[in-house]
């Protein structure tokens, strides 16, 4: 009777109670059992969770020790919280790459396995030039995002957020780089978290690709834009980023609705 729809089905309920009391009592017992179950519980949901746990590769330890920050991003997202590092140390770099790619290919996120030499170059440059301006293709023109390195994490937020909120501007995308296997296996693992209210995967992938384009490039003119942004900001021209993006092909490949196959 507490149900707001009780009045609508009252007649049918009373009729069932008179005509089939056994069926009525059976349904009431089931209803009582359901009320005792925690909110959100369902046998189907339990079955799906069980199957996912059995199917999940034993190499991964998803969620262990993960702490969620105020902005919805994971705080202290260590590699150990994602991957059984000790177990994969027995694997070759190629095998680890396959395990990482296969695991994250089923998830709605950005990920990559970066060669150690490429990340080493990115990391050295990030120490000298921790921030840069990226251009994200939109339906009409481009939207600018500021990328800021914090340790091995690369945080992105839109330029308009920085202009209006300053240092308190929230991250809309975080790339997590894990160099734990860099020396031994020659690879650096990367994955990401994003605010889905502002970005979708192919847009986050575009920003991740640009981070490698500008920080791991062999082309001096390309990296010079990063140096100019950090050390000679008065000389920096926004349009030069777009020009470089278009020249690289990323600007054309990653127009809205298209997804890059580059990692």
mmCIF file of N, CA, C and O in Angstrom, residues 7 47 49 71 75 94 110 112 121 135 164 184 188 197 201 213-214 219 238 244 246 254 258 261:
data_model
loop_
_atom_site.group_PDB
_atom_site.id
_atom_site.type_symbol
_atom_site.label_atom_id
_atom_site.label_comp_id
_atom_site.label_asym_id
_atom_site.label_seq_id
_atom_site.Cartn_x
_atom_site.Cartn_y
_atom_site.Cartn_z
ATOM 1 N N UNK A 7 -3.014 2.197 -5.864
ATOM 2 C CA UNK A 7 -4.404 2.431 -6.247
ATOM 3 C C UNK A 7 -4.734 1.925 -7.635
ATOM 4 O O UNK A 7 -5.820 1.395 -7.888
ATOM 5 N N UNK A 47 25.141 -11.874 -11.848
ATOM 6 C CA UNK A 47 25.647 -12.829 -12.824
ATOM 7 C C UNK A 47 26.696 -12.168 -13.728
ATOM 8 O O UNK A 47 27.766 -12.729 -13.977
ATOM 9 N N UNK A 49 28.546 -9.501 -13.084
ATOM 10 C CA UNK A 49 29.758 -9.229 -12.312
ATOM 11 C C UNK A 49 30.585 -10.492 -12.129
ATOM 12 O O UNK A 49 31.812 -10.471 -12.225
ATOM 13 N N UNK A 71 37.239 15.676 -8.246
ATOM 14 C CA UNK A 71 36.813 15.909 -9.615
ATOM 15 C C UNK A 71 36.397 14.652 -10.345
ATOM 16 O O UNK A 71 36.084 14.704 -11.526
ATOM 17 N N UNK A 75 42.715 9.313 -7.625
ATOM 18 C CA UNK A 75 43.878 9.876 -6.948
ATOM 19 C C UNK A 75 44.893 8.765 -6.716
ATOM 20 O O UNK A 75 44.525 7.656 -6.344
ATOM 21 N N UNK A 94 56.671 -7.500 -25.819
ATOM 22 C CA UNK A 94 55.604 -7.687 -26.805
ATOM 23 C C UNK A 94 54.380 -8.342 -26.172
ATOM 24 O O UNK A 94 53.237 -7.974 -26.470
ATOM 25 N N UNK A 110 41.379 5.957 -23.451
ATOM 26 C CA UNK A 110 42.590 6.109 -24.257
ATOM 27 C C UNK A 110 43.710 5.323 -23.580
ATOM 28 O O UNK A 110 43.813 5.305 -22.360
ATOM 29 N N UNK A 112 47.933 3.389 -24.431
ATOM 30 C CA UNK A 112 49.040 3.222 -25.370
ATOM 31 C C UNK A 112 50.185 2.493 -24.688
ATOM 32 O O UNK A 112 50.254 2.423 -23.458
ATOM 33 N N UNK A 121 62.444 10.957 -24.158
ATOM 34 C CA UNK A 121 62.533 12.269 -24.798
ATOM 35 C C UNK A 121 61.394 13.170 -24.321
ATOM 36 O O UNK A 121 61.615 14.352 -23.989
ATOM 37 N N UNK A 135 45.283 22.158 -29.795
ATOM 38 C CA UNK A 135 44.087 22.550 -30.541
ATOM 39 C C UNK A 135 43.249 21.313 -30.855
ATOM 40 O O UNK A 135 43.722 20.393 -31.527
ATOM 41 N N UNK A 164 39.011 31.587 -17.016
ATOM 42 C CA UNK A 164 37.959 31.981 -16.077
ATOM 43 C C UNK A 164 38.210 31.515 -14.649
ATOM 44 O O UNK A 164 37.778 32.163 -13.697
ATOM 45 N N UNK A 184 63.608 -2.260 -17.727
ATOM 46 C CA UNK A 184 63.674 -3.702 -17.870
ATOM 47 C C UNK A 184 63.052 -4.210 -19.172
ATOM 48 O O UNK A 184 63.576 -5.127 -19.810
ATOM 49 N N UNK A 188 56.780 2.007 -21.842
ATOM 50 C CA UNK A 188 56.066 2.788 -20.836
ATOM 51 C C UNK A 188 54.577 2.637 -21.130
ATOM 52 O O UNK A 188 54.135 2.858 -22.263
ATOM 53 N N UNK A 197 31.528 14.542 -19.815
ATOM 54 C CA UNK A 197 30.621 15.656 -20.091
ATOM 55 C C UNK A 197 31.236 16.614 -21.102
ATOM 56 O O UNK A 197 30.527 17.389 -21.737
ATOM 57 N N UNK A 201 35.953 9.757 -26.477
ATOM 58 C CA UNK A 201 37.230 9.064 -26.608
ATOM 59 C C UNK A 201 38.067 9.564 -27.780
ATOM 60 O O UNK A 201 39.269 9.771 -27.656
ATOM 61 N N UNK A 213 53.109 14.152 -30.524
ATOM 62 C CA UNK A 213 53.529 14.922 -31.696
ATOM 63 C C UNK A 213 54.467 16.057 -31.298
ATOM 64 O O UNK A 213 55.513 16.261 -31.919
ATOM 65 N N UNK A 214 54.109 16.802 -30.245
ATOM 66 C CA UNK A 214 54.890 17.987 -29.883
ATOM 67 C C UNK A 214 56.062 17.687 -28.947
ATOM 68 O O UNK A 214 57.082 18.368 -29.003
ATOM 69 N N UNK A 219 61.415 16.806 -35.261
ATOM 70 C CA UNK A 219 61.399 18.047 -36.043
ATOM 71 C C UNK A 219 61.588 19.240 -35.101
ATOM 72 O O UNK A 219 60.738 19.509 -34.250
ATOM 73 N N UNK A 238 48.936 31.355 -31.580
ATOM 74 C CA UNK A 238 47.969 30.261 -31.479
ATOM 75 C C UNK A 238 47.838 29.500 -32.800
ATOM 76 O O UNK A 238 47.760 28.268 -32.827
ATOM 77 N N UNK A 244 50.653 23.364 -37.484
ATOM 78 C CA UNK A 244 51.458 22.168 -37.252
ATOM 79 C C UNK A 244 50.579 20.930 -37.195
ATOM 80 O O UNK A 244 50.937 19.865 -37.703
ATOM 81 N N UNK A 246 47.654 20.501 -38.683
ATOM 82 C CA UNK A 246 47.190 20.197 -40.032
ATOM 83 C C UNK A 246 48.304 19.560 -40.864
ATOM 84 O O UNK A 246 48.067 18.621 -41.629
ATOM 85 N N UNK A 254 41.406 13.696 -37.490
ATOM 86 C CA UNK A 254 40.580 13.666 -36.296
ATOM 87 C C UNK A 254 39.522 14.750 -36.273
ATOM 88 O O UNK A 254 39.256 15.366 -35.254
ATOM 89 N N UNK A 258 35.607 11.019 -36.368
ATOM 90 C CA UNK A 258 36.658 10.122 -36.831
ATOM 91 C C UNK A 258 37.563 9.746 -35.669
ATOM 92 O O UNK A 258 37.806 10.531 -34.767
ATOM 93 N N UNK A 261 43.806 5.672 -35.489
ATOM 94 C CA UNK A 261 44.285 4.327 -35.129
ATOM 95 C C UNK A 261 45.692 4.414 -34.554
ATOM 96 O O UNK A 261 46.356 3.420 -34.349
#
